[in-house]
XYZ file of C-alpha atoms in Angstrom:
741
model
C 38.706 18.468 1.155
C 42.355 17.375 1.214
C 43.158 17.839 -2.489
C 46.361 19.765 -3.137
C 47.219 19.559 0.573
C 50.667 18.318 1.525
C 52.252 17.232 4.727
C 49.287 15.186 5.973
C 50.232 12.379 8.331
C 48.567 9.000 7.705
C 48.588 6.527 10.602
C 48.254 3.230 8.804
C 46.901 0.802 11.384
C 44.181 2.728 13.150
C 41.088 1.866 11.156
C 41.582 -1.455 9.457
C 38.875 -3.361 11.371
C 35.976 -0.942 11.062
C 34.817 -2.390 7.754
C 35.302 -0.178 4.723
C 33.851 2.956 6.295
C 36.954 4.190 8.018
C 37.693 7.779 7.106
C 37.854 10.242 9.966
C 38.606 13.503 8.183
C 40.039 16.248 10.350
C 40.431 19.892 9.347
C 43.489 19.696 7.122
C 46.286 18.741 9.354
C 46.372 14.988 9.805
C 44.314 11.968 8.916
C 44.591 8.944 11.210
C 43.742 5.675 9.555
C 44.358 4.108 6.174
C 42.061 6.643 4.546
C 43.027 6.728 0.896
C 43.224 2.996 0.276
C 40.210 1.972 2.323
C 37.889 4.777 1.241
C 38.720 4.325 -2.411
C 38.076 0.585 -2.173
C 34.711 1.443 -0.662
C 33.648 3.374 -3.731
C 34.958 6.862 -2.970
C 37.200 8.636 -5.456
C 40.654 9.692 -4.237
C 39.562 13.168 -5.336
C 37.797 14.292 -2.167
C 36.375 17.350 -3.945
C 34.498 15.062 -6.299
C 30.687 15.577 -6.034
C 30.097 11.822 -5.818
C 32.553 11.588 -2.939
C 30.834 14.400 -1.080
C 27.444 12.830 -1.776
C 28.553 9.459 -0.389
C 30.073 11.096 2.670
C 26.809 12.927 3.253
C 24.858 9.668 2.960
C 27.131 7.942 5.478
C 27.122 10.845 7.914
C 25.196 10.709 11.179
C 23.565 14.152 11.351
C 21.612 13.055 14.427
C 24.916 12.976 16.316
C 25.518 16.712 15.925
C 24.870 19.067 18.819
C 22.308 21.030 16.780
C 20.549 18.113 15.085
C 16.809 18.308 14.610
C 16.403 14.745 15.871
C 17.844 15.686 19.294
C 15.630 18.761 19.669
C 15.066 19.870 22.331
C 18.512 18.737 23.516
C 19.415 18.419 27.196
C 21.057 21.540 28.578
C 22.097 23.018 31.877
C 19.453 24.977 33.719
C 20.465 28.660 33.956
C 22.633 29.278 36.998
C 23.538 25.612 37.562
C 26.704 23.596 37.004
C 28.724 26.809 37.244
C 31.874 25.275 38.743
C 32.072 22.371 36.297
C 31.330 24.573 33.284
C 33.963 27.075 34.386
C 36.615 24.385 34.757
C 35.854 22.815 31.384
C 35.654 26.204 29.662
C 39.059 27.116 31.048
C 40.496 23.862 29.690
C 38.934 24.366 26.246
C 40.237 27.925 25.993
C 43.687 27.098 27.354
C 46.508 27.454 24.834
C 49.351 25.887 26.816
C 47.603 22.952 28.402
C 49.590 19.830 29.181
C 46.561 17.545 28.995
C 45.228 16.660 25.536
C 42.233 14.604 26.677
C 39.675 15.563 29.316
C 37.425 12.780 30.591
C 34.292 13.860 32.453
C 32.541 10.845 33.932
C 29.607 10.106 36.178
C 26.707 7.734 36.708
C 23.451 7.768 34.750
C 21.368 10.891 35.001
C 23.899 13.270 36.581
C 23.762 15.659 33.616
C 26.785 14.779 31.472
C 24.982 15.295 28.161
C 23.560 18.614 29.346
C 27.078 19.843 30.129
C 28.357 18.601 26.745
C 25.493 20.353 24.971
C 26.088 23.595 26.859
C 29.764 23.643 25.894
C 29.045 22.718 22.263
C 26.630 25.624 21.938
C 29.079 28.000 23.599
C 32.290 27.089 21.764
C 31.395 25.523 18.391
C 33.046 27.483 15.581
C 35.350 29.206 18.036
C 37.137 26.509 20.022
C 35.152 23.320 19.377
C 35.645 21.974 15.860
C 33.093 19.169 16.049
C 30.895 17.194 18.417
C 29.537 13.657 18.310
C 26.715 12.523 20.613
C 26.425 8.725 20.817
C 23.037 7.226 21.706
C 22.133 3.564 22.107
C 18.516 4.358 21.231
C 19.413 5.718 17.771
C 20.907 3.200 15.330
C 22.455 5.993 13.261
C 24.785 6.936 16.145
C 25.148 3.880 18.379
C 28.260 2.430 16.693
C 31.783 3.466 15.836
C 31.290 3.352 12.064
C 29.388 6.662 11.639
C 31.899 8.408 13.900
C 34.725 7.512 11.523
C 32.923 8.479 8.376
C 34.149 11.892 7.374
C 30.579 13.016 6.907
C 29.864 12.924 10.630
C 32.676 15.165 11.856
C 34.268 16.842 8.847
C 30.869 18.164 7.768
C 31.116 20.297 10.891
C 34.692 21.413 10.087
C 34.207 22.433 6.478
C 31.658 25.259 6.938
C 34.121 27.219 9.088
C 35.166 30.226 6.934
C 38.504 30.548 8.740
C 39.339 26.936 7.979
C 38.431 27.256 4.292
C 40.599 30.353 3.873
C 43.659 28.896 5.553
C 43.313 25.566 3.766
C 43.447 27.378 0.430
C 46.337 29.673 1.383
C 48.492 27.197 3.261
C 48.257 23.854 1.487
C 51.482 22.556 2.973
C 51.518 24.162 6.411
C 49.248 26.290 8.559
C 51.110 29.201 10.121
C 51.305 28.979 13.884
C 49.446 32.236 14.488
C 46.587 31.219 12.209
C 46.637 27.690 13.575
C 46.047 28.882 17.123
C 42.862 30.615 15.998
C 41.354 27.507 14.468
C 38.967 25.368 16.550
C 40.736 22.185 17.573
C 38.566 20.541 20.264
C 36.474 17.467 19.486
C 33.769 16.598 22.013
C 32.428 13.062 22.317
C 29.386 12.509 24.509
C 28.001 9.182 25.662
C 30.947 6.995 24.710
C 29.410 4.263 26.882
C 26.350 4.343 24.594
C 28.419 3.026 21.692
C 26.819 -0.411 21.902
C 29.895 -2.541 21.193
C 32.297 -2.463 24.140
C 35.407 -3.272 22.052
C 34.578 -0.271 19.879
C 34.700 2.007 22.923
C 38.212 0.802 23.724
C 39.205 1.006 20.069
C 38.143 4.635 19.751
C 40.203 5.593 22.788
C 43.175 3.685 21.361
C 42.811 5.538 18.072
C 42.742 8.859 19.937
C 45.678 7.873 22.151
C 48.137 7.082 19.371
C 48.338 10.462 17.576
C 48.087 12.648 20.680
C 51.013 10.813 22.290
C 53.064 10.635 19.091
C 56.232 12.741 18.660
C 54.591 14.161 15.529
C 52.519 17.126 16.612
C 48.770 16.916 16.130
C 46.493 19.857 16.918
C 43.516 17.962 18.264
C 42.353 17.776 21.856
C 39.421 15.669 23.000
C 36.699 16.247 25.576
C 34.992 12.932 26.378
C 31.843 12.348 28.456
C 30.766 8.893 29.625
C 29.824 6.659 32.487
C 32.830 5.098 34.253
C 32.297 1.682 32.671
C 35.065 -0.915 33.275
C 36.172 -1.128 29.635
C 36.460 2.663 29.407
C 38.376 2.882 32.683
C 40.693 0.142 31.437
C 41.369 2.001 28.186
C 42.167 5.230 30.037
C 44.477 3.298 32.382
C 46.933 2.787 29.513
C 50.305 4.213 30.523
C 50.447 6.495 27.462
C 47.435 8.402 28.773
C 49.191 9.272 32.052
C 50.788 12.511 30.861
C 47.994 13.738 28.594
C 44.789 12.861 30.494
C 42.758 14.987 32.887
C 39.745 13.463 34.664
C 36.802 14.890 36.558
C 34.087 12.850 38.259
C 30.545 14.160 38.641
C 29.425 12.866 42.014
C 26.813 13.878 44.577
C 28.137 17.106 46.068
C 27.064 20.278 47.764
C 27.108 22.034 44.379
C 24.927 19.343 42.812
C 22.464 19.588 45.692
C 22.272 23.377 45.327
C 21.833 23.115 41.570
C 19.045 20.545 41.773
C 17.257 22.619 44.404
C 17.488 25.730 42.200
C 16.249 23.752 39.205
C 13.219 22.425 41.092
C 12.337 25.758 42.712
C 12.464 27.517 39.330
C 10.455 24.806 37.571
C 7.735 24.722 40.236
C 7.506 28.519 39.946
C 6.948 28.147 36.206
C 4.263 25.521 36.833
C 2.406 27.866 39.176
C 2.295 30.481 36.419
C 1.027 28.257 33.622
C -1.392 25.798 35.306
C -4.934 26.924 36.062
C -5.105 24.273 38.785
C -2.267 26.085 40.586
C -3.569 29.642 40.324
C -4.639 29.661 43.974
C -1.371 28.194 45.191
C 1.126 30.680 46.550
C 4.891 30.490 46.693
C 4.485 28.120 49.620
C 3.644 25.328 47.143
C 5.368 23.040 47.194
C 6.593 23.288 50.737
C 10.255 23.557 51.639
C 9.971 20.147 53.246
C 8.634 18.622 50.016
C 11.446 20.152 47.971
C 14.008 18.960 50.525
C 12.691 15.418 50.232
C 12.824 15.507 46.438
C 16.336 16.966 46.384
C 17.452 14.320 48.841
C 15.903 11.572 46.718
C 17.591 12.945 43.592
C 21.010 12.351 45.170
C 22.771 14.346 42.478
C 20.766 12.882 39.581
C 19.296 15.635 37.430
C 17.309 13.005 35.531
C 15.336 12.331 38.715
C 14.528 16.013 39.165
C 13.577 16.601 35.523
C 11.391 13.470 35.434
C 9.536 14.578 38.580
C 8.814 17.965 37.018
C 7.562 16.390 33.781
C 5.362 13.959 35.718
C 3.795 16.749 37.776
C 3.353 18.944 34.688
C 0.141 17.356 33.420
C -3.382 18.359 32.522
C -4.798 14.870 33.167
C -4.736 15.374 36.937
C -4.123 18.153 39.422
C -0.357 18.794 39.666
C -0.790 18.893 43.460
C -2.109 15.316 43.415
C 0.699 14.148 41.160
C 3.304 15.634 43.496
C 1.638 14.066 46.528
C 1.730 10.690 44.771
C 5.476 11.029 44.188
C 6.132 11.937 47.824
C 3.929 9.120 49.114
C 5.633 6.292 47.209
C 8.837 6.808 49.157
C 6.959 6.731 52.476
C 5.053 3.591 51.470
C 8.159 1.673 50.388
C 10.439 2.846 53.168
C 14.162 2.256 53.501
C 13.881 -1.490 52.887
C 12.612 -1.093 49.316
C 14.590 -3.205 46.799
C 14.188 -0.403 44.271
C 16.251 2.756 43.915
C 14.533 6.121 44.190
C 14.656 6.555 40.412
C 13.206 3.069 39.916
C 10.352 3.890 42.294
C 9.662 7.024 40.286
C 9.487 5.006 37.078
C 7.181 2.492 38.783
C 4.826 5.300 39.720
C 4.839 6.760 36.213
C 3.950 3.409 34.646
C 1.287 2.666 37.257
C -0.631 5.696 35.991
C -0.986 4.138 32.520
C -4.267 2.596 31.466
C -4.218 -0.695 29.516
C -0.688 -1.685 30.507
C -0.709 -4.590 28.047
C -0.981 -2.174 25.110
C 1.529 0.212 26.646
C 3.996 -2.623 27.122
C 3.699 -3.749 23.486
C 4.560 -0.254 22.289
C 7.381 0.185 24.806
C 8.865 -3.165 23.836
C 9.067 -2.005 20.250
C 10.589 1.319 21.314
C 13.388 -0.340 23.319
C 14.224 -2.605 20.347
C 16.668 -1.053 17.869
C 15.735 -1.510 14.235
C 17.482 -4.545 12.785
C 17.821 -5.539 9.147
C 19.376 -8.698 7.656
C 21.047 -6.618 4.964
C 22.047 -2.997 4.482
C 18.926 -0.837 4.208
C 20.579 2.560 4.306
C 18.731 3.436 1.112
C 15.562 3.792 3.217
C 15.885 6.007 6.249
C 12.348 5.843 7.534
C 11.523 6.302 11.197
C 10.886 2.834 12.581
C 9.898 4.202 15.990
C 7.491 6.832 14.685
C 3.830 6.647 15.760
C 2.844 5.824 12.184
C 5.288 2.908 11.874
C 4.585 1.568 15.362
C 0.858 1.591 14.592
C 1.425 -0.352 11.373
C 3.661 -2.929 13.040
C 1.292 -3.502 15.965
C -1.953 -3.266 13.951
C -3.155 -0.196 15.849
C -5.503 2.490 14.596
C -4.440 5.927 13.452
C -3.736 8.052 16.525
C -3.912 5.089 18.908
C -0.178 5.061 19.658
C -0.278 8.651 20.887
C -3.324 7.843 23.024
C -1.676 4.754 24.539
C 1.433 6.744 25.480
C -0.388 9.877 26.628
C 0.615 9.422 30.287
C 4.285 8.854 29.544
C 5.294 12.365 28.500
C 7.706 12.491 31.443
C 9.828 9.646 30.025
C 9.061 9.794 26.291
C 9.335 12.522 23.707
C 6.275 12.217 21.457
C 6.821 14.034 18.126
C 4.459 16.568 16.634
C 4.423 14.698 13.322
C 3.517 11.028 13.343
C 6.294 10.149 10.888
C 9.034 11.325 13.281
C 10.521 8.980 15.856
C 9.341 8.659 19.447
C 12.355 9.039 21.740
C 12.987 7.682 25.219
C 14.269 10.762 27.003
C 16.967 9.030 29.030
C 18.896 5.773 28.849
C 18.075 5.054 32.499
C 14.435 4.404 31.562
C 15.467 1.871 28.914
C 17.726 0.181 31.456
C 14.893 0.159 33.996
C 12.520 -1.551 31.556
C 15.151 -4.097 30.516
C 16.146 -5.156 34.043
C 13.530 -7.292 35.859
C 15.218 -6.544 39.174
C 14.450 -2.856 38.672
C 11.149 -2.925 36.804
C 9.436 -5.927 38.413
C 5.976 -6.334 36.895
C 6.824 -3.657 34.326
C 9.679 -5.680 32.893
C 9.773 -4.956 29.156
C 12.671 -6.720 27.420
C 14.004 -5.956 23.978
C 12.611 -8.191 21.227
C 14.897 -10.930 19.968
C 16.295 -10.486 16.475
C 14.127 -13.233 14.957
C 11.015 -12.017 16.768
C 11.622 -8.551 15.379
C 12.286 -9.927 11.884
C 8.953 -11.759 12.039
C 7.155 -8.547 12.962
C 8.768 -6.532 10.161
C 8.361 -9.284 7.547
C 4.649 -9.477 8.359
C 4.335 -5.711 7.936
C 6.187 -5.696 4.602
C 4.131 -8.562 3.165
C 0.912 -6.963 4.353
C 1.972 -3.703 2.709
C 2.535 -5.505 -0.601
C -0.772 -7.365 -0.360
C -2.727 -4.099 -0.186
C -1.951 -3.603 -3.886
C -3.504 -6.860 -5.105
C -7.125 -5.737 -4.958
C -6.342 -2.868 -7.339
C -4.209 -4.827 -9.807
C -5.714 -4.829 -13.342
C -5.182 -8.602 -13.696
C -7.902 -9.165 -11.101
C -10.429 -6.723 -12.550
C -13.221 -7.605 -14.940
C -12.050 -7.707 -18.549
C -14.277 -4.753 -19.384
C -12.671 -2.682 -16.625
C -8.991 -3.145 -17.578
C -8.885 0.101 -19.567
C -9.957 2.119 -16.527
C -8.141 -0.055 -13.978
C -4.669 0.578 -15.411
C -4.662 4.387 -14.946
C -5.850 3.891 -11.361
C -3.099 1.338 -10.766
C -0.493 3.678 -12.232
C -1.737 6.505 -10.024
C -1.560 4.290 -6.931
C 2.060 3.405 -7.629
C 3.019 7.041 -7.991
C 1.218 7.910 -4.760
C 3.101 5.132 -2.978
C 6.364 6.489 -4.382
C 5.865 9.823 -2.635
C 4.022 8.683 0.490
C 6.124 7.373 3.378
C 8.401 5.111 1.287
C 7.234 1.891 2.940
C 6.047 0.268 -0.305
C 9.441 0.726 -1.925
C 11.184 -0.757 1.110
C 8.716 -3.663 1.195
C 9.597 -4.542 -2.403
C 13.279 -4.435 -1.622
C 13.455 -6.279 1.696
C 10.529 -8.630 2.470
C 12.401 -11.730 1.284
C 15.588 -10.935 3.224
C 13.625 -10.808 6.473
C 11.594 -13.942 5.780
C 14.411 -16.380 5.124
C 16.026 -15.570 8.488
C 12.978 -16.634 10.504
C 13.099 -20.151 11.934
C 9.595 -20.341 13.428
C 7.167 -17.994 11.681
C 4.249 -16.652 13.671
C 0.626 -17.242 12.694
C 0.521 -13.610 11.520
C 3.439 -14.196 9.157
C 1.912 -17.404 7.780
C -1.297 -15.465 7.097
C 0.639 -12.686 5.343
C 2.464 -15.239 3.181
C -0.853 -16.785 2.157
C -1.992 -13.405 0.821
C 1.150 -12.869 -1.268
C 0.457 -12.209 -4.952
C 3.553 -12.416 -7.180
C 2.150 -10.469 -10.133
C 1.027 -7.297 -8.388
C 4.271 -7.507 -6.396
C 6.435 -7.833 -9.517
C 4.701 -4.947 -11.243
C 5.249 -2.829 -8.132
C 8.843 -4.048 -7.827
C 9.668 -3.064 -11.406
C 8.108 0.362 -10.919
C 10.342 1.070 -7.922
C 13.480 -0.941 -8.686
C 13.645 -0.558 -12.468
C 13.740 -3.216 -15.160
C 15.721 -5.683 -13.121
C 14.263 -8.952 -11.901
C 17.188 -10.017 -9.785
C 17.015 -10.604 -6.061
C 19.395 -13.072 -4.408
C 16.712 -14.196 -1.957
C 13.711 -14.918 -4.182
C 14.638 -18.505 -4.889
C 15.689 -18.964 -1.265
C 12.176 -18.029 -0.138
C 10.776 -21.102 -1.912
C 13.180 -23.461 -0.167
C 12.534 -21.680 3.138
C 8.743 -21.775 2.764
C 8.645 -25.443 1.760
C 10.272 -26.364 5.066
C 7.007 -25.430 6.828
C 4.837 -27.866 4.885
C 1.133 -27.172 4.584
C 1.354 -23.810 6.359
C 2.925 -22.230 3.272
C 1.385 -24.255 0.435
C -0.560 -21.262 -0.856
C 2.532 -19.054 -0.913
C 4.640 -21.691 -2.682
C 1.846 -22.385 -5.160
C 1.647 -18.707 -6.076
C 5.360 -17.840 -6.116
C 6.940 -20.959 -7.637
C 5.297 -20.715 -11.107
C 6.959 -17.339 -11.648
C 10.399 -18.472 -10.488
C 10.357 -21.689 -12.503
C 7.863 -21.079 -15.298
C 8.313 -17.464 -16.319
C 5.776 -14.731 -16.973
C 4.326 -12.297 -19.504
C 5.019 -8.581 -19.702
C 2.309 -6.249 -21.000
C 3.428 -2.847 -22.295
C 0.956 0.063 -22.452
C 0.597 1.997 -25.732
C 2.798 4.922 -24.702
C 5.837 2.610 -24.605
C 7.208 2.234 -28.132
C 7.711 -1.217 -29.592
C 11.447 -0.678 -29.875
C 11.649 0.349 -26.224
C 9.536 -2.675 -25.307
C 12.029 -4.925 -27.111
C 14.964 -3.316 -25.320
C 13.291 -3.666 -21.939
C 12.300 -7.248 -22.667
C 15.937 -8.012 -23.402
C 17.023 -6.519 -20.103
C 14.256 -8.234 -18.130
C 15.166 -11.611 -19.603
C 18.887 -10.967 -19.144
C 18.384 -10.060 -15.476
C 16.100 -13.072 -15.004
C 18.846 -15.245 -16.502
C 21.588 -13.509 -14.558
C 19.712 -13.736 -11.298
C 19.011 -17.456 -11.319
C 21.569 -19.288 -13.436
C 25.000 -17.751 -13.780
C 26.759 -14.485 -14.486
C 26.278 -13.310 -18.076
C 29.669 -11.914 -19.105
C 30.179 -9.092 -21.594
C 30.640 -11.267 -24.682
C 27.504 -13.271 -23.922
C 25.556 -10.107 -23.179
C 26.542 -8.732 -26.597
C 25.500 -12.031 -28.147
C 22.081 -11.795 -26.496
C 21.717 -8.231 -27.728
C 22.421 -9.340 -31.271
C 19.972 -12.220 -30.968
C 17.347 -9.708 -29.954
C 18.284 -7.488 -32.876
C 19.044 -4.672 -30.403
C 22.180 -2.515 -30.288
C 21.985 -0.801 -26.925
C 24.055 -0.516 -23.789
C 22.405 -1.686 -20.566
C 23.144 1.720 -19.007
C 21.133 3.287 -21.834
C 18.252 0.915 -21.163
C 18.238 1.786 -17.490
C 18.472 5.528 -18.117
C 15.436 5.309 -20.400
C 13.347 3.671 -17.686
C 11.821 6.765 -16.099
C 9.335 5.084 -13.745
C 7.021 3.511 -16.315
C 4.316 1.079 -15.243
C 4.175 -2.393 -16.768
C 1.851 -5.288 -16.069
C 3.357 -8.632 -15.096
C 1.039 -11.536 -15.902
C 1.180 -15.338 -15.517
C 3.009 -17.214 -18.272
C -0.273 -18.810 -19.376
C -2.297 -15.614 -19.107
C -5.298 -15.301 -21.425
C -5.925 -11.696 -20.499
C -7.178 -9.717 -23.501
C -5.275 -6.451 -23.604
C -6.814 -3.183 -24.785
C -5.968 -1.890 -28.245
C -2.431 -0.590 -28.636
C -0.919 -2.798 -25.945
C 1.699 -5.448 -26.753
C 2.874 -8.445 -24.771
C 6.074 -10.479 -24.590
C 6.713 -13.830 -22.901
C 9.670 -14.584 -20.642
C 9.811 -18.259 -19.765
C 11.922 -20.675 -17.804
C 12.412 -22.804 -20.916
C 14.129 -19.902 -22.680
C 16.410 -19.567 -19.665
C 17.286 -23.265 -19.747
C 18.111 -23.145 -23.451
C 20.259 -20.044 -23.063
C 22.025 -21.709 -20.156
C 22.861 -24.855 -22.100
C 23.908 -22.991 -25.223
C 25.905 -20.093 -23.825
C 27.650 -22.128 -21.163
C 29.588 -24.274 -23.658
C 30.505 -21.870 -26.466
C 33.354 -19.504 -27.163
C 33.234 -16.302 -29.186
C 33.704 -18.028 -32.575
C 30.998 -20.562 -31.738
C 28.566 -17.779 -30.868
C 29.225 -16.060 -34.204
C 28.475 -19.301 -36.027
C 25.314 -19.841 -33.977
C 24.198 -16.302 -34.772
C 24.683 -16.994 -38.491
C 22.692 -20.229 -38.211
C 19.814 -18.450 -36.505
C 19.745 -15.551 -38.946
C 20.372 -17.627 -42.100
C 18.243 -20.583 -40.945
C 21.189 -22.974 -41.334
C 22.548 -25.722 -39.038
C 26.351 -25.394 -39.241
C 26.725 -25.224 -35.462
C 25.404 -28.774 -35.154
C 28.552 -30.079 -36.832
C 30.578 -28.944 -33.825
C 28.185 -30.868 -31.568
C 27.966 -27.979 -29.116
C 24.254 -27.320 -29.521
C 21.392 -29.776 -29.472
C 19.194 -29.774 -32.527
C 16.061 -29.093 -30.482
C 17.758 -26.159 -28.736
C 18.730 -24.615 -32.062
C 15.183 -25.059 -33.335
C 13.836 -23.471 -30.160
C 16.139 -20.459 -30.471
C 15.116 -19.894 -34.081
C 11.418 -20.233 -33.347
C 11.497 -18.235 -30.138
C 13.496 -15.306 -31.501
C 11.426 -15.140 -34.664
C 8.273 -15.048 -32.557
C 9.748 -12.409 -30.246
C 10.586 -10.107 -33.153
C 7.192 -10.751 -34.676
C 5.496 -9.842 -31.384
C 7.215 -6.526 -31.051
C 8.573 -5.373 -34.435
C 6.868 -7.274 -37.267
C 8.665 -5.269 -39.967
C 12.039 -6.533 -38.713
C 11.248 -10.188 -39.335
C 13.718 -10.760 -42.149
C 16.468 -12.975 -40.759
C 18.716 -12.071 -43.704
C 18.818 -8.556 -42.339
C 22.039 -8.161 -40.332
C 21.720 -5.899 -37.267
C 25.242 -4.535 -37.535
C 25.214 -3.998 -41.295
C 24.309 -0.301 -41.177
C 20.932 1.066 -42.238
C 17.975 -0.152 -40.266
C 19.815 -1.422 -37.213
C 17.881 -0.776 -34.035
C 19.834 1.633 -31.877
C 19.199 4.101 -29.076
């Protein structure tokens, strides 16, 4: 985006502590932060027009944070005819060309309608005056931190599509003419800054904004920020440099807010009378003026109270009249001495209408817990709070989650598709559930990290165990020929359905080793673990690479629990320490099988002993009689299905299949031999193996039994796969006949 552009200002100290994901790309004028160095070190080319760069930016972007994102639909918005004064004032500021203030902070308590105002302005001015918007949310892990805000993909993806911007960037690479500049959108809106979960990050963002807008070097950007008046945000805005550039407006209970909430409720009740059969005999006198007055008074300027009341009354489970009467009665019953706020009392009433609170609470507890992972899992963007995933994690039946939550439509957004996330409609409900002083008997705290890890690890192991019953190794010998096509079909179905199997292969071990006190459910899932169906599935999804940094750690971790994990250790340890067999179906050529066997053994060696450098990798290739680059091996993979069998397997394969053995002993020999030799020594060893001589023994670098093992093993390997290439006098690099790809 910035190629061939000149005159960009780089502020060098703005982004150094946000990890490697620091770029905040703005139209074409200035970039604040050490963009070029940090982004390039993170894997992005300095050429920002490069397709790989754009792809990575897109992957790191937070599309859910955009004003028109599908995930936020339907977004909060101002009811027609309300918030007129505030919208007019903000619109005037956005459209002003000679404003003295460069930052406008609109603040107010929970539920007063800040996000609705931000949404209204984004819809009105985006592409004309607003260049980009970012909506933070603590309930969405893709937009609850500072990192996605700084990735160019989150904001610049909104700048780039502007035709005016593209034209002027091309025509004016060094400088945008003042007349054209004034026509470009230059306002950035940030909603819910207080919902950025790390308080220091909130202050840091404001510091990053403060520096360029108060610098003598002109920058075009102005910022419209919406948040609660949290202490750390107030403190950041109190910085003396903000004095001359900051405008503030508080949303507080006011006559305008009272009028707006009344209008909202009157209009919504009118709509209810039109659509509900139970209200067809009610006239405009329902609800009464007195009832509306009481509700408006209870709202006290909080639109979230009014909207939640309307959603609660709008039900087909009960008569809306009865629901409204229930709401009005709770405030009479509790009186002025109630320890709960009016909004808390409303939430109490909503939850009291739920059947089977124990089940409801289990689901809600999962919904208020952000997804956590012990390592980066950005490669899998599944919806952890979807009905389908919640049901799997809590062992519920299909459709049961929706049934359990059926009376919570006023506080939850239940998706049409069960693979989309359930959303809590307002942060105040999450805060209510998490605070025992507010929720009382409905207290529903967030799960601890280790408790959540236990839940997810159990799910992932259970997902893997569902494959065992179909694995050809465990079928009758006479059924192997028919079992393999069914197994292959199952893997391909799993590859396109939901993505959970792929993620289970990739992450189960990382979750497990973090857990200090496994639950009975996790112990049971570990007991059902089958390494061979898992490894076959793993290779299908991950490619011909048997390297995971946590596999060996799982053995040490599991052994610490004694008898509870004996079955798991007994199943998993023979693979890690003893090796395995690989069975190749007939459609895989023998040469390809040899190449893949080399890569499987190399990755097995690499994963558990030491790093195999380039010279040693070439040596291994020559030992295997294969001339092929690893990248070529990987590109030839193509999602084939192999069978992984125990090292001592006596399984009789159907005609046309071939099998190779990968053992721990081979690994140990390679380790001892390769770890002590230089390039010249390896050449001599290669000659000894191919010529059946023993010259290397004179240098006393290789044990006699190791040399004998290498000769025997490699001869057997070549005999297994390519019998015609069993002449050791044949030199692989001597021209004709060398195996190449």
